Amino acid sequence: MAEPFVPTNIIVTGGCGFIGSNFVHHVARAHPDVHVTVLDKLTYAGNPANLAGLPPERVELVVGDICDEGLLERLAPGHDAIVHFAAESHNDNSIEDPDPFVRTNVEGTYRLLEVCRRYDLRFHHVSTDEVYGDLALDEPRRFRPDDPYRPSSPYSSTKASSDLLVRAWHRTYGVRATISNCSNNYGPYQHVEKFIPRQVTNVLCGVRPKLYGDGKNVRDWIHTEDHSRAVWDILTRGRLGETYLIGADGERSNRDVLAAILERMGQPADAFDWVRDRPGHDRRYAIDPTKLREELGWRPLHTDFAEGLDQTISWYRENEPWWRPVKEKTEARYAVQGQ
Ligand code: NAD
Ligand code: TDX
């Protein structure tokens, strides 16, 4: 087994978003010797408040665009790794306007790979299970690292493109890179455009939750803290050039997740609306995490979904000032789309 990589000064792109900020909190808590420079453009999805309370001598925020080559040139020296979370991340938005998805997800990843090539930085690329397309509800198979790429949406096709760039930059230029493809995350700091926070904050606002299509689509849920621990394990002990799938055996239909939210929030089981389906809506995602478990010994700690959901609902109850300012605008956008 190769010597572990010991990072001391890392750049975390997208560290003011949902998963990136949870990762920064995890690093600050679990690896206090590491300095983190967060590089974030603060789009509608980025909020510097997500980093509140972190020690300023260990976590620094640089507001900027991953497509800004000059900025990357200035930032790279002195750092030893880039952990790349920054992306346009919402499928529904990508259907309305794919433009920022191509720019940030494809061009942005290319710019970061180029700076890693010039300065010999370690690169970890955070990607999604959606690059593999979808599965039928009754298929016994789950996604495996070597499955063919079959992305369905503008979002997932740009993530697939970025993964392919990483693979090529590793093979051709020897960039020390790894890729992780994770399933659907839940937990604190997730934008209210996404499924679980949207329904929870709808109930808190006295608005009925909205279910797409027939509600039978399946997602494989993982708590974002388990994702953070896996990313750290891959960054420090993963084999260069490899792809690791991150998942916690959490397959559930959207209808079941919504039923659990309604029950936990004291609502009748039928207190939701059926709305227009997402065009091209992927049916089912499911991750086989065997490689991550066997090679790196990673295990999820949040194995009780009901408990994780309760904690997440409590977080949104207790942090209304965090989500309230963006709720109305998010719902107005959905209303235009009939969703
Ligand atoms: P998010 O939308 O909550 O956050 C994205 C962050 O990136 C924001 O802080 C935003 O300001 C920043 N950003 C966007 N464009 C930028 C640019 N050009 N330059 C610098 N910063 C920019 O996303 P998320 O849900 O936290 O997802 C993070 C990563 O994890 C993404 O790469 C996503 O594809 C991947 N992922 C997400 C999930 C999920 O369930 N949410 C699952 C698997 C993989
Ligand atoms: O109001 C809703 N009603 C509904 O039924 C919303 C917002 C969603 N849905 C459905 C669509 C999906 O089947 O719920 C499921 C989850 O939707 P999202 O939260 O939008 O997630 P998804 O499209 O599955 O993608 C997520 O996981 C993979 C992340 O947003 C991606 O960034 C990640 O790559």
Coordinates of N, CA, C and O in Angstrom, one line a residue, residues 33 45 114 215 228 302 324:
D33 N -4.8 20.3 12.0 CA -3.5 20.8 11.5 C -3.6 21.3 10.1 O -2.6 21.8 9.5
A45 N -26.3 29.8 -4.7 CA -26.2 28.6 -3.9 C -25.2 28.7 -2.8 O -25.1 27.8 -1.9
E114 N -5.7 22.3 -15.0 CA -4.5 23.0 -15.6 C -3.6 23.6 -14.5 O -2.4 23.4 -14.6
G215 N -44.0 9.9 -8.1 CA -43.4 9.8 -6.8 C -42.6 8.5 -6.5 O -42.1 8.2 -5.4
S228 N -18.4 13.5 3.6 CA -17.2 14.3 3.9 C -16.1 13.3 4.4 O -15.0 13.4 3.9
H302 N -24.0 7.5 9.9 CA -25.4 7.8 10.0 C -26.2 6.8 9.3 O -26.6 6.9 8.1
R324 N -35.0 31.5 5.1 CA -36.1 32.4 4.8 C -35.9 33.4 3.7 O -36.7 33.5 2.7

